PDB file of C-alpha atoms in Angstrom:
ATOM      1  CA  UNK A   1      38.987 -33.627  -9.545  1.00 37.00           C
ATOM      2  CA  UNK A   2      38.993 -29.703 -10.148  1.00 48.00           C
ATOM      3  CA  UNK A   3      36.118 -27.986  -9.556  1.00 56.00           C
ATOM      4  CA  UNK A   4      34.276 -26.358 -12.662  1.00 64.00           C
ATOM      5  CA  UNK A   5      32.769 -23.345 -10.433  1.00 78.00           C
ATOM      6  CA  UNK A   6      32.271 -22.599  -6.989  1.00 85.00           C
ATOM      7  CA  UNK A   7      29.402 -21.664  -4.849  1.00 87.00           C
ATOM      8  CA  UNK A   8      29.655 -19.344  -1.524  1.00 93.00           C
ATOM      9  CA  UNK A   9      26.469 -19.320   0.881  1.00 94.00           C
ATOM     10  CA  UNK A  10      25.889 -17.020   3.471  1.00 95.00           C
ATOM     11  CA  UNK A  11      22.119 -16.407   5.267  1.00 95.00           C
ATOM     12  CA  UNK A  12      20.699 -12.897   4.406  1.00 94.00           C
ATOM     13  CA  UNK A  13      17.145 -11.317   5.314  1.00 92.00           C
ATOM     14  CA  UNK A  14      14.539 -10.308   2.287  1.00 90.00           C
ATOM     15  CA  UNK A  15      15.692  -6.752   2.922  1.00 88.00           C
ATOM     16  CA  UNK A  16      19.020  -7.298   2.296  1.00 89.00           C
ATOM     17  CA  UNK A  17      18.291  -9.363  -0.979  1.00 86.00           C
ATOM     18  CA  UNK A  18      16.028  -6.486  -2.218  1.00 81.00           C
ATOM     19  CA  UNK A  19      19.068  -3.878  -1.621  1.00 81.00           C
ATOM     20  CA  UNK A  20      21.439  -6.004  -3.834  1.00 76.00           C
ATOM     21  CA  UNK A  21      21.823  -4.125  -6.932  1.00 61.00           C
ATOM     22  CA  UNK A  22      23.887  -6.902  -9.173  1.00 51.00           C
ATOM     23  CA  UNK A  23      24.372  -4.224 -12.207  1.00 49.00           C
ATOM     24  CA  UNK A  24      26.479  -1.780  -9.747  1.00 51.00           C
ATOM     25  CA  UNK A  25      28.606  -4.611  -7.897  1.00 61.00           C
ATOM     26  CA  UNK A  26      32.181  -5.203  -8.713  1.00 70.00           C
ATOM     27  CA  UNK A  27      32.216  -8.664  -7.715  1.00 78.00           C
ATOM     28  CA  UNK A  28      33.206 -11.367 -10.171  1.00 78.00           C
ATOM     29  CA  UNK A  29      30.388 -13.753  -9.525  1.00 79.00           C
ATOM     30  CA  UNK A  30      26.810 -14.297 -10.126  1.00 74.00           C
ATOM     31  CA  UNK A  31      24.386 -13.577  -7.316  1.00 80.00           C
ATOM     32  CA  UNK A  32      21.248 -15.331  -6.450  1.00 79.00           C
ATOM     33  CA  UNK A  33      18.914 -15.023  -3.586  1.00 82.00           C
ATOM     34  CA  UNK A  34      16.350 -17.519  -2.302  1.00 82.00           C
ATOM     35  CA  UNK A  35      13.526 -17.703   0.266  1.00 81.00           C
ATOM     36  CA  UNK A  36      14.308 -20.502   2.729  1.00 81.00           C
ATOM     37  CA  UNK A  37      11.100 -20.129   4.505  1.00 80.00           C
ATOM     38  CA  UNK A  38       8.039 -19.237   3.060  1.00 73.00           C
ATOM     39  CA  UNK A  39       6.689 -15.641   4.093  1.00 71.00           C
ATOM     40  CA  UNK A  40       9.739 -15.019   6.498  1.00 76.00           C
ATOM     41  CA  UNK A  41      11.222 -12.230   5.784  1.00 78.00           C
ATOM     42  CA  UNK A  42      13.971 -12.858   8.091  1.00 85.00           C
ATOM     43  CA  UNK A  43      14.791 -16.221   6.466  1.00 87.00           C
ATOM     44  CA  UNK A  44      16.658 -15.563   2.695  1.00 92.00           C
ATOM     45  CA  UNK A  45      19.918 -16.939   1.495  1.00 92.00           C
ATOM     46  CA  UNK A  46      22.718 -15.617  -0.536  1.00 90.00           C
ATOM     47  CA  UNK A  47      24.545 -17.632  -2.886  1.00 87.00           C
ATOM     48  CA  UNK A  48      27.377 -16.297  -5.069  1.00 86.00           C
ATOM     49  CA  UNK A  49      28.357 -18.329  -8.129  1.00 81.00           C
ATOM     50  CA  UNK A  50      32.017 -18.125  -9.614  1.00 81.00           C
ATOM     51  CA  UNK A  51      34.210 -19.822 -11.686  1.00 79.00           C
ATOM     52  CA  UNK A  52      37.355 -19.445  -9.162  1.00 84.00           C
ATOM     53  CA  UNK A  53      37.165 -20.078  -5.667  1.00 89.00           C
ATOM     54  CA  UNK A  54      36.365 -17.371  -3.602  1.00 91.00           C
ATOM     55  CA  UNK A  55      39.386 -15.238  -2.516  1.00 92.00           C
ATOM     56  CA  UNK A  56      39.446 -13.305   0.837  1.00 91.00           C
ATOM     57  CA  UNK A  57      38.685  -9.764  -1.214  1.00 91.00           C
ATOM     58  CA  UNK A  58      35.472 -11.718  -2.785  1.00 91.00           C
ATOM     59  CA  UNK A  59      34.678 -13.052   0.441  1.00 93.00           C
ATOM     60  CA  UNK A  60      34.507  -9.810   2.244  1.00 92.00           C
ATOM     61  CA  UNK A  61      32.786  -8.219  -0.927  1.00 91.00           C
ATOM     62  CA  UNK A  62      29.790 -10.221  -0.624  1.00 92.00           C
ATOM     63  CA  UNK A  63      29.819 -10.224   3.604  1.00 92.00           C
ATOM     64  CA  UNK A  64      29.500  -6.575   2.819  1.00 91.00           C
ATOM     65  CA  UNK A  65      26.065  -7.132   1.117  1.00 92.00           C
ATOM     66  CA  UNK A  66      24.865  -9.096   4.298  1.00 93.00           C
ATOM     67  CA  UNK A  67      25.237  -7.459   7.143  1.00 94.00           C
ATOM     68  CA  UNK A  68      22.860  -9.586   8.946  1.00 94.00           C
ATOM     69  CA  UNK A  69      25.344 -12.655   8.683  1.00 93.00           C
ATOM     70  CA  UNK A  70      28.409 -10.990  10.523  1.00 90.00           C
ATOM     71  CA  UNK A  71      29.946 -13.583  12.477  1.00 87.00           C
ATOM     72  CA  UNK A  72      28.733 -16.442  10.057  1.00 93.00           C
ATOM     73  CA  UNK A  73      31.364 -18.440   8.074  1.00 93.00           C
ATOM     74  CA  UNK A  74      30.237 -19.029   4.678  1.00 94.00           C
ATOM     75  CA  UNK A  75      29.742 -21.903   3.270  1.00 94.00           C
ATOM     76  CA  UNK A  76      32.128 -22.575   0.275  1.00 93.00           C
ATOM     77  CA  UNK A  77      31.781 -25.442  -2.100  1.00 89.00           C
ATOM     78  CA  UNK A  78      33.047 -26.684  -5.507  1.00 87.00           C
ATOM     79  CA  UNK A  79      30.794 -27.370  -7.993  1.00 75.00           C
ATOM     80  CA  UNK A  80      32.601 -30.359 -10.051  1.00 62.00           C
ATOM     81  CA  UNK A  81      30.805 -31.009 -13.336  1.00 48.00           C
ATOM     82  CA  UNK A  82      27.526 -29.422 -12.129  1.00 45.00           C
ATOM     83  CA  UNK A  83      25.609 -26.880 -14.669  1.00 46.00           C
ATOM     84  CA  UNK A  84      25.204 -24.202 -11.774  1.00 44.00           C
ATOM     85  CA  UNK A  85      22.810 -22.176 -13.625  1.00 46.00           C
ATOM     86  CA  UNK A  86      20.523 -25.343 -13.744  1.00 48.00           C
ATOM     87  CA  UNK A  87      21.223 -25.777 -10.058  1.00 50.00           C
ATOM     88  CA  UNK A  88      19.987 -22.164  -9.595  1.00 46.00           C
ATOM     89  CA  UNK A  89      16.383 -23.165 -11.033  1.00 46.00           C
ATOM     90  CA  UNK A  90      15.744 -26.265  -8.742  1.00 50.00           C
ATOM     91  CA  UNK A  91      12.866 -25.833  -6.373  1.00 49.00           C
ATOM     92  CA  UNK A  92      11.019 -23.630  -8.996  1.00 57.00           C
ATOM     93  CA  UNK A  93       7.955 -25.825  -9.906  1.00 69.00           C
ATOM     94  CA  UNK A  94       5.837 -24.763 -12.588  1.00 80.00           C
ATOM     95  CA  UNK A  95       3.129 -22.431 -11.466  1.00 84.00           C
ATOM     96  CA  UNK A  96      -0.797 -21.742 -13.045  1.00 89.00           C
ATOM     97  CA  UNK A  97      -2.710 -18.940 -12.100  1.00 89.00           C
ATOM     98  CA  UNK A  98      -5.613 -18.893 -14.475  1.00 91.00           C
ATOM     99  CA  UNK A  99      -4.660 -18.792 -18.057  1.00 93.00           C
ATOM    100  CA  UNK A 100      -0.939 -18.455 -17.362  1.00 94.00           C
ATOM    101  CA  UNK A 101       1.748 -21.131 -17.062  1.00 91.00           C
ATOM    102  CA  UNK A 102       5.374 -20.014 -15.663  1.00 90.00           C
ATOM    103  CA  UNK A 103       8.258 -22.287 -15.992  1.00 87.00           C
ATOM    104  CA  UNK A 104      11.836 -22.367 -15.946  1.00 82.00           C
ATOM    105  CA  UNK A 105      14.225 -24.089 -17.916  1.00 76.00           C
ATOM    106  CA  UNK A 106      14.872 -26.658 -15.431  1.00 72.00           C
ATOM    107  CA  UNK A 107      10.893 -27.690 -15.119  1.00 74.00           C
ATOM    108  CA  UNK A 108       9.813 -27.342 -19.065  1.00 76.00           C
ATOM    109  CA  UNK A 109       6.002 -28.278 -19.051  1.00 83.00           C
ATOM    110  CA  UNK A 110       3.573 -28.163 -21.906  1.00 85.00           C
ATOM    111  CA  UNK A 111       0.957 -25.448 -21.892  1.00 84.00           C
ATOM    112  CA  UNK A 112      -2.412 -26.568 -21.531  1.00 90.00           C
ATOM    113  CA  UNK A 113      -5.343 -25.437 -24.370  1.00 93.00           C
ATOM    114  CA  UNK A 114      -6.109 -21.933 -23.310  1.00 91.00           C
ATOM    115  CA  UNK A 115      -2.792 -21.220 -21.337  1.00 91.00           C
ATOM    116  CA  UNK A 116      -0.085 -18.935 -21.959  1.00 94.00           C
ATOM    117  CA  UNK A 117       3.052 -19.902 -20.902  1.00 93.00           C
ATOM    118  CA  UNK A 118       6.137 -17.985 -20.275  1.00 93.00           C
ATOM    119  CA  UNK A 119       9.776 -19.162 -19.519  1.00 90.00           C
ATOM    120  CA  UNK A 120      11.135 -16.895 -16.728  1.00 88.00           C
ATOM    121  CA  UNK A 121      14.241 -18.392 -15.297  1.00 80.00           C
ATOM    122  CA  UNK A 122      15.852 -16.905 -11.983  1.00 68.00           C
ATOM    123  CA  UNK A 123      18.569 -14.653 -12.337  1.00 58.00           C
ATOM    124  CA  UNK A 124      19.634 -10.983 -12.063  1.00 46.00           C
ATOM    125  CA  UNK A 125      16.114  -9.677 -11.715  1.00 45.00           C
ATOM    126  CA  UNK A 126      13.236 -10.382  -9.230  1.00 51.00           C
ATOM    127  CA  UNK A 127       9.900 -11.520 -10.682  1.00 52.00           C
ATOM    128  CA  UNK A 128       9.653 -15.016 -11.540  1.00 48.00           C
ATOM    129  CA  UNK A 129       6.243 -15.448 -10.763  1.00 47.00           C
ATOM    130  CA  UNK A 130       7.049 -18.042  -7.843  1.00 51.00           C
ATOM    131  CA  UNK A 131       6.398 -15.640  -4.927  1.00 64.00           C
ATOM    132  CA  UNK A 132       2.840 -15.131  -3.471  1.00 74.00           C
ATOM    133  CA  UNK A 133       2.767 -11.536  -4.262  1.00 80.00           C
ATOM    134  CA  UNK A 134       3.865 -12.028  -8.209  1.00 84.00           C
ATOM    135  CA  UNK A 135       1.651 -15.203  -8.758  1.00 86.00           C
ATOM    136  CA  UNK A 136      -1.333 -13.114  -7.139  1.00 90.00           C
ATOM    137  CA  UNK A 137      -0.690 -10.342  -9.420  1.00 92.00           C
ATOM    138  CA  UNK A 138      -0.993 -12.651 -12.556  1.00 94.00           C
ATOM    139  CA  UNK A 139      -4.159 -14.047 -10.818  1.00 93.00           C
ATOM    140  CA  UNK A 140      -5.667 -10.628 -10.606  1.00 94.00           C
ATOM    141  CA  UNK A 141      -4.913  -9.753 -14.194  1.00 95.00           C
ATOM    142  CA  UNK A 142      -6.456 -12.835 -15.087  1.00 95.00           C
ATOM    143  CA  UNK A 143      -9.712 -11.869 -13.361  1.00 95.00           C
ATOM    144  CA  UNK A 144      -9.385  -8.766 -15.334  1.00 96.00           C
ATOM    145  CA  UNK A 145      -9.151  -9.849 -18.768  1.00 94.00           C
ATOM    146  CA  UNK A 146     -12.713  -8.855 -19.882  1.00 89.00           C
ATOM    147  CA  UNK A 147     -11.777  -5.110 -19.362  1.00 91.00           C
ATOM    148  CA  UNK A 148     -10.846  -3.008 -21.974  1.00 91.00           C
ATOM    149  CA  UNK A 149      -7.208  -1.352 -21.373  1.00 96.00           C
ATOM    150  CA  UNK A 150      -5.666   0.622 -23.514  1.00 97.00           C
ATOM    151  CA  UNK A 151      -2.790   1.904 -21.806  1.00 97.00           C
ATOM    152  CA  UNK A 152      -0.873  -0.032 -19.137  1.00 97.00           C
ATOM    153  CA  UNK A 153       2.187   0.508 -17.148  1.00 97.00           C
ATOM    154  CA  UNK A 154       4.268  -2.035 -14.816  1.00 96.00           C
ATOM    155  CA  UNK A 155       6.472   0.033 -12.310  1.00 95.00           C
ATOM    156  CA  UNK A 156       9.337  -1.993 -11.521  1.00 90.00           C
ATOM    157  CA  UNK A 157       9.062  -4.642 -13.815  1.00 90.00           C
ATOM    158  CA  UNK A 158      11.710  -6.846 -12.415  1.00 86.00           C
ATOM    159  CA  UNK A 159      11.649  -9.968 -14.963  1.00 87.00           C
ATOM    160  CA  UNK A 160       8.769  -8.415 -17.229  1.00 92.00           C
ATOM    161  CA  UNK A 161       6.515 -11.127 -16.255  1.00 93.00           C
ATOM    162  CA  UNK A 162       3.430  -8.939 -15.288  1.00 95.00           C
ATOM    163  CA  UNK A 163       4.111  -6.600 -18.339  1.00 96.00           C
ATOM    164  CA  UNK A 164       4.334  -9.691 -20.815  1.00 96.00           C
ATOM    165  CA  UNK A 165       0.935 -10.986 -19.113  1.00 96.00           C
ATOM    166  CA  UNK A 166      -0.490  -7.668 -19.660  1.00 97.00           C
ATOM    167  CA  UNK A 167       0.183  -7.501 -23.383  1.00 96.00           C
ATOM    168  CA  UNK A 168      -1.118 -11.055 -23.650  1.00 96.00           C
ATOM    169  CA  UNK A 169      -4.627 -10.251 -22.120  1.00 96.00           C
ATOM    170  CA  UNK A 170      -4.844  -6.690 -23.968  1.00 97.00           C
ATOM    171  CA  UNK A 171      -2.627  -6.927 -27.432  1.00 95.00           C
ATOM    172  CA  UNK A 172      -4.223  -4.065 -28.803  1.00 95.00           C
ATOM    173  CA  UNK A 173      -3.011  -1.949 -25.772  1.00 96.00           C
ATOM    174  CA  UNK A 174       0.094   0.306 -25.181  1.00 97.00           C
ATOM    175  CA  UNK A 175       1.916  -1.635 -22.780  1.00 97.00           C
ATOM    176  CA  UNK A 176       5.229  -0.039 -20.669  1.00 97.00           C
ATOM    177  CA  UNK A 177       7.694  -1.880 -18.483  1.00 96.00           C
ATOM    178  CA  UNK A 178       9.791   0.684 -16.089  1.00 95.00           C
ATOM    179  CA  UNK A 179      12.674  -0.310 -13.301  1.00 92.00           C
ATOM    180  CA  UNK A 180      15.402   1.675 -11.880  1.00 87.00           C
ATOM    181  CA  UNK A 181      17.828  -1.337 -12.269  1.00 86.00           C
ATOM    182  CA  UNK A 182      19.266  -1.102 -16.036  1.00 89.00           C
ATOM    183  CA  UNK A 183      19.944  -4.743 -15.424  1.00 86.00           C
ATOM    184  CA  UNK A 184      16.345  -5.479 -14.718  1.00 87.00           C
ATOM    185  CA  UNK A 185      15.435  -3.585 -18.100  1.00 92.00           C
ATOM    186  CA  UNK A 186      17.897  -5.678 -19.813  1.00 91.00           C
ATOM    187  CA  UNK A 187      16.783  -8.936 -18.226  1.00 89.00           C
ATOM    188  CA  UNK A 188      12.891  -8.158 -19.354  1.00 93.00           C
ATOM    189  CA  UNK A 189      14.184  -7.631 -22.858  1.00 94.00           C
ATOM    190  CA  UNK A 190      15.856 -10.895 -22.882  1.00 93.00           C
ATOM    191  CA  UNK A 191      13.070 -12.455 -21.648  1.00 93.00           C
ATOM    192  CA  UNK A 192      10.603 -10.771 -23.891  1.00 96.00           C
ATOM    193  CA  UNK A 193      12.456 -12.254 -27.035  1.00 96.00           C
ATOM    194  CA  UNK A 194      12.653 -15.520 -25.262  1.00 94.00           C
ATOM    195  CA  UNK A 195       9.165 -15.400 -24.946  1.00 95.00           C
ATOM    196  CA  UNK A 196       8.269 -14.018 -28.124  1.00 96.00           C
ATOM    197  CA  UNK A 197       6.568 -11.171 -26.947  1.00 96.00           C
ATOM    198  CA  UNK A 198       6.881  -7.704 -28.571  1.00 94.00           C
ATOM    199  CA  UNK A 199       5.531  -4.349 -28.487  1.00 93.00           C
ATOM    200  CA  UNK A 200       6.333  -3.627 -25.020  1.00 95.00           C
ATOM    201  CA  UNK A 201       8.384   0.134 -24.495  1.00 95.00           C
ATOM    202  CA  UNK A 202      11.402  -0.475 -21.882  1.00 96.00           C
ATOM    203  CA  UNK A 203      12.127   2.527 -19.657  1.00 94.00           C
ATOM    204  CA  UNK A 204      14.934   2.636 -17.106  1.00 94.00           C
ATOM    205  CA  UNK A 205      13.299   5.417 -14.660  1.00 90.00           C
ATOM    206  CA  UNK A 206      12.984   6.461 -11.060  1.00 83.00           C
ATOM    207  CA  UNK A 207       9.318   5.474  -9.792  1.00 82.00           C
ATOM    208  CA  UNK A 208       6.684   7.212 -11.984  1.00 88.00           C
ATOM    209  CA  UNK A 209       7.914  10.653 -12.276  1.00 86.00           C
ATOM    210  CA  UNK A 210      10.188  10.414 -15.291  1.00 90.00           C
ATOM    211  CA  UNK A 211       9.462  12.541 -18.049  1.00 92.00           C
ATOM    212  CA  UNK A 212       9.029   9.499 -20.700  1.00 93.00           C
ATOM    213  CA  UNK A 213       6.504   7.822 -18.375  1.00 94.00           C
ATOM    214  CA  UNK A 214       4.361  11.094 -17.591  1.00 93.00           C
ATOM    215  CA  UNK A 215       4.403  12.183 -21.187  1.00 93.00           C
ATOM    216  CA  UNK A 216       3.143   8.915 -22.343  1.00 93.00           C
ATOM    217  CA  UNK A 217      -0.013   8.741 -19.537  1.00 89.00           C
ATOM    218  CA  UNK A 218      -2.400   8.688 -18.023  1.00 96.00           C
ATOM    219  CA  UNK A 219      -2.467   4.922 -17.895  1.00 97.00           C
ATOM    220  CA  UNK A 220      -5.680   3.040 -17.366  1.00 96.00           C
ATOM    221  CA  UNK A 221      -3.767   0.177 -15.701  1.00 98.00           C
ATOM    222  CA  UNK A 222      -1.048   0.538 -13.462  1.00 98.00           C
ATOM    223  CA  UNK A 223       1.084  -2.470 -12.018  1.00 97.00           C
ATOM    224  CA  UNK A 224       3.112  -1.911  -9.062  1.00 94.00           C
ATOM    225  CA  UNK A 225       4.756  -4.775  -7.241  1.00 91.00           C
ATOM    226  CA  UNK A 226       7.523  -3.358  -5.160  1.00 86.00           C
ATOM    227  CA  UNK A 227       7.585  -2.861  -1.156  1.00 81.00           C
ATOM    228  CA  UNK A 228       4.987  -1.269   0.961  1.00 85.00           C
ATOM    229  CA  UNK A 229       7.417   1.491   1.988  1.00 86.00           C
ATOM    230  CA  UNK A 230       7.936   3.000  -1.724  1.00 89.00           C
ATOM    231  CA  UNK A 231       4.203   2.175  -2.463  1.00 92.00           C
ATOM    232  CA  UNK A 232       3.158   4.536   0.209  1.00 93.00           C
ATOM    233  CA  UNK A 233       5.713   7.004  -0.754  1.00 91.00           C
ATOM    234  CA  UNK A 234       4.723   6.791  -4.626  1.00 92.00           C
ATOM    235  CA  UNK A 235       1.176   7.037  -3.811  1.00 94.00           C
ATOM    236  CA  UNK A 236       0.716  10.741  -5.095  1.00 94.00           C
ATOM    237  CA  UNK A 237       2.660  10.259  -8.081  1.00 93.00           C
ATOM    238  CA  UNK A 238       1.007   7.013  -9.066  1.00 95.00           C
ATOM    239  CA  UNK A 239      -2.237   8.642  -8.602  1.00 95.00           C
ATOM    240  CA  UNK A 240      -1.178  11.568 -10.916  1.00 94.00           C
ATOM    241  CA  UNK A 241      -0.462   8.929 -13.697  1.00 95.00           C
ATOM    242  CA  UNK A 242      -3.814   7.282 -13.697  1.00 96.00           C
ATOM    243  CA  UNK A 243      -6.446   7.869 -15.724  1.00 96.00           C
ATOM    244  CA  UNK A 244      -9.959   8.403 -14.503  1.00 96.00           C
ATOM    245  CA  UNK A 245     -10.957   5.705 -12.774  1.00 96.00           C
ATOM    246  CA  UNK A 246      -8.102   3.451 -13.921  1.00 97.00           C
ATOM    247  CA  UNK A 247      -7.111  -0.042 -12.034  1.00 97.00           C
ATOM    248  CA  UNK A 248      -4.071   0.084 -10.094  1.00 97.00           C
ATOM    249  CA  UNK A 249      -2.816  -3.272  -8.844  1.00 97.00           C
ATOM    250  CA  UNK A 250      -0.267  -3.191  -5.944  1.00 96.00           C
ATOM    251  CA  UNK A 251       1.492  -6.014  -4.197  1.00 92.00           C
ATOM    252  CA  UNK A 252       4.862  -6.622  -2.259  1.00 85.00           C
ATOM    253  CA  UNK A 253       3.189  -5.574   0.877  1.00 83.00           C
ATOM    254  CA  UNK A 254       2.449  -8.015   4.015  1.00 82.00           C
ATOM    255  CA  UNK A 255      -0.935  -8.166   5.037  1.00 84.00           C
ATOM    256  CA  UNK A 256       0.079  -6.153   7.971  1.00 86.00           C
ATOM    257  CA  UNK A 257       0.877  -3.020   5.991  1.00 89.00           C
ATOM    258  CA  UNK A 258      -2.151  -3.020   3.846  1.00 92.00           C
ATOM    259  CA  UNK A 259      -3.855  -0.835   5.821  1.00 94.00           C
ATOM    260  CA  UNK A 260      -1.527   1.884   5.883  1.00 94.00           C
ATOM    261  CA  UNK A 261      -0.813   1.234   2.196  1.00 94.00           C
ATOM    262  CA  UNK A 262      -4.710   1.826   1.423  1.00 95.00           C
ATOM    263  CA  UNK A 263      -4.947   4.734   3.485  1.00 95.00           C
ATOM    264  CA  UNK A 264      -2.020   6.117   1.403  1.00 95.00           C
ATOM    265  CA  UNK A 265      -4.161   5.799  -1.663  1.00 96.00           C
ATOM    266  CA  UNK A 266      -7.529   6.647  -0.150  1.00 95.00           C
ATOM    267  CA  UNK A 267      -5.871  10.151   0.244  1.00 95.00           C
ATOM    268  CA  UNK A 268      -5.491  10.627  -3.227  1.00 94.00           C
ATOM    269  CA  UNK A 269      -8.904   9.798  -3.983  1.00 95.00           C
ATOM    270  CA  UNK A 270      -8.459   6.249  -4.936  1.00 96.00           C
ATOM    271  CA  UNK A 271     -10.971   3.530  -3.686  1.00 96.00           C
ATOM    272  CA  UNK A 272     -10.078  -0.198  -2.492  1.00 96.00           C
ATOM    273  CA  UNK A 273     -11.943  -2.731  -5.114  1.00 95.00           C
ATOM    274  CA  UNK A 274     -10.375  -6.023  -3.649  1.00 94.00           C
ATOM    275  CA  UNK A 275      -7.968  -7.107  -1.257  1.00 94.00           C
ATOM    276  CA  UNK A 276      -6.422 -10.623  -1.599  1.00 92.00           C
ATOM    277  CA  UNK A 277      -4.608 -12.136   1.151  1.00 90.00           C
ATOM    278  CA  UNK A 278      -1.935 -14.786   0.424  1.00 83.00           C
ATOM    279  CA  UNK A 279      -0.254 -16.185   3.440  1.00 77.00           C
ATOM    280  CA  UNK A 280       1.319 -13.386   5.031  1.00 76.00           C
ATOM    281  CA  UNK A 281       0.814 -11.099   1.567  1.00 84.00           C
ATOM    282  CA  UNK A 282      -2.036  -8.887   0.409  1.00 90.00           C
ATOM    283  CA  UNK A 283      -2.373  -7.868  -3.283  1.00 93.00           C
ATOM    284  CA  UNK A 284      -4.789  -4.550  -3.722  1.00 96.00           C
ATOM    285  CA  UNK A 285      -6.927  -3.667  -6.432  1.00 97.00           C
ATOM    286  CA  UNK A 286      -7.893  -0.014  -6.510  1.00 97.00           C
ATOM    287  CA  UNK A 287      -9.910   2.142  -8.422  1.00 97.00           C
ATOM    288  CA  UNK A 288      -8.439   5.852  -9.232  1.00 95.00           C
ATOM    289  CA  UNK A 289     -10.419   8.773  -8.855  1.00 92.00           C
ATOM    290  CA  UNK A 290     -12.508  10.676 -11.375  1.00 86.00           C
ATOM    291  CA  UNK A 291      -9.933  13.483 -11.498  1.00 80.00           C
ATOM    292  CA  UNK A 292      -5.730  12.751 -11.662  1.00 72.00           C
ATOM    293  CA  UNK A 293      -4.372  13.718  -8.371  1.00 67.00           C
ATOM    294  CA  UNK A 294      -2.734  16.993  -8.521  1.00 67.00           C
ATOM    295  CA  UNK A 295      -1.615  17.394  -5.143  1.00 66.00           C
ATOM    296  CA  UNK A 296       2.232  17.502  -4.184  1.00 65.00           C
ATOM    297  CA  UNK A 297       4.350  14.902  -5.030  1.00 62.00           C
ATOM    298  CA  UNK A 298       7.251  14.143  -2.502  1.00 57.00           C
ATOM    299  CA  UNK A 299      10.760  14.273  -3.600  1.00 53.00           C
ATOM    300  CA  UNK A 300      11.685  10.797  -1.864  1.00 46.00           C
ATOM    301  CA  UNK A 301      15.203   9.484  -2.220  1.00 41.00           C
ATOM    302  CA  UNK A 302      16.742   5.982  -1.901  1.00 43.00           C
ATOM    303  CA  UNK A 303      14.482   4.543  -4.674  1.00 43.00           C
ATOM    304  CA  UNK A 304      17.331   2.272  -5.647  1.00 41.00           C
ATOM    305  CA  UNK A 305      16.317  -0.313  -3.252  1.00 40.00           C
ATOM    306  CA  UNK A 306      12.810  -0.137  -4.065  1.00 40.00           C
ATOM    307  CA  UNK A 307      12.079  -1.252  -7.674  1.00 40.00           C
ATOM    308  CA  UNK A 308      12.478  -4.811  -7.047  1.00 41.00           C
ATOM    309  CA  UNK A 309       9.493  -7.260  -8.645  1.00 40.00           C
ATOM    310  CA  UNK A 310       9.565 -10.171  -6.115  1.00 40.00           C
TER     311      UNK A 310
END
């Protein structure tokens, strides 16, 4: 019996997973990264799904993405009479955070009264809601529901989930979703149509310095679920686009990194309003200063690996 498709699997680290830019890799395969041990940044897995059996060139190209797997033989297996897209959704059980329900095609579930359901499949962008950072941000937004935000931005939007949640909570607000990766913006656009979410402005942008972003500011709600390093480096530019006393939600940082992130934002005049720890991860809610930060904004390179919603 012939194989309908093939799967190649190698171990990887979280850093390697987040560095993969699926839109810029010339590999005839769909790449999927998965956290295999919860909150262990060293225990991730890369799966490459292809219609043809991986040849030496494809194996070498995939190996180059995960240097930590050097010396480990890839597992290559045929997928006979199997829907590998559905397989990739296995294990992603529906989650509920406040009024939000997030599920995949593989695990459909009906929303309860008062819930807003989002269908978010795993794919070429991060942010299905199943990681503690993204689910923590959903819970944080749910607690902010009574606030009157009018101009929100989701930096590093990934799948668009947090932007969709903001649109649901504040239907009259302007909501912008940005990502440095054009693939993520395409995924967000597709997810918006799938979930009947409209009115979100989509921008391919490097951080918060893009003229389109600054021209639409200041923002009274800023969401950034990325990584501790970029959050620290971007503190001045995020503070610069914040309206007086704006709410800033930061995630993607380990609990051990929380103090360094807080210190970076205190230096711009922000204050810490709330810090929630989920496992090894911390979600921060900050309040911006009365006046927008006007200090120097560093020109930090290497952002192509930053804008990854977890």
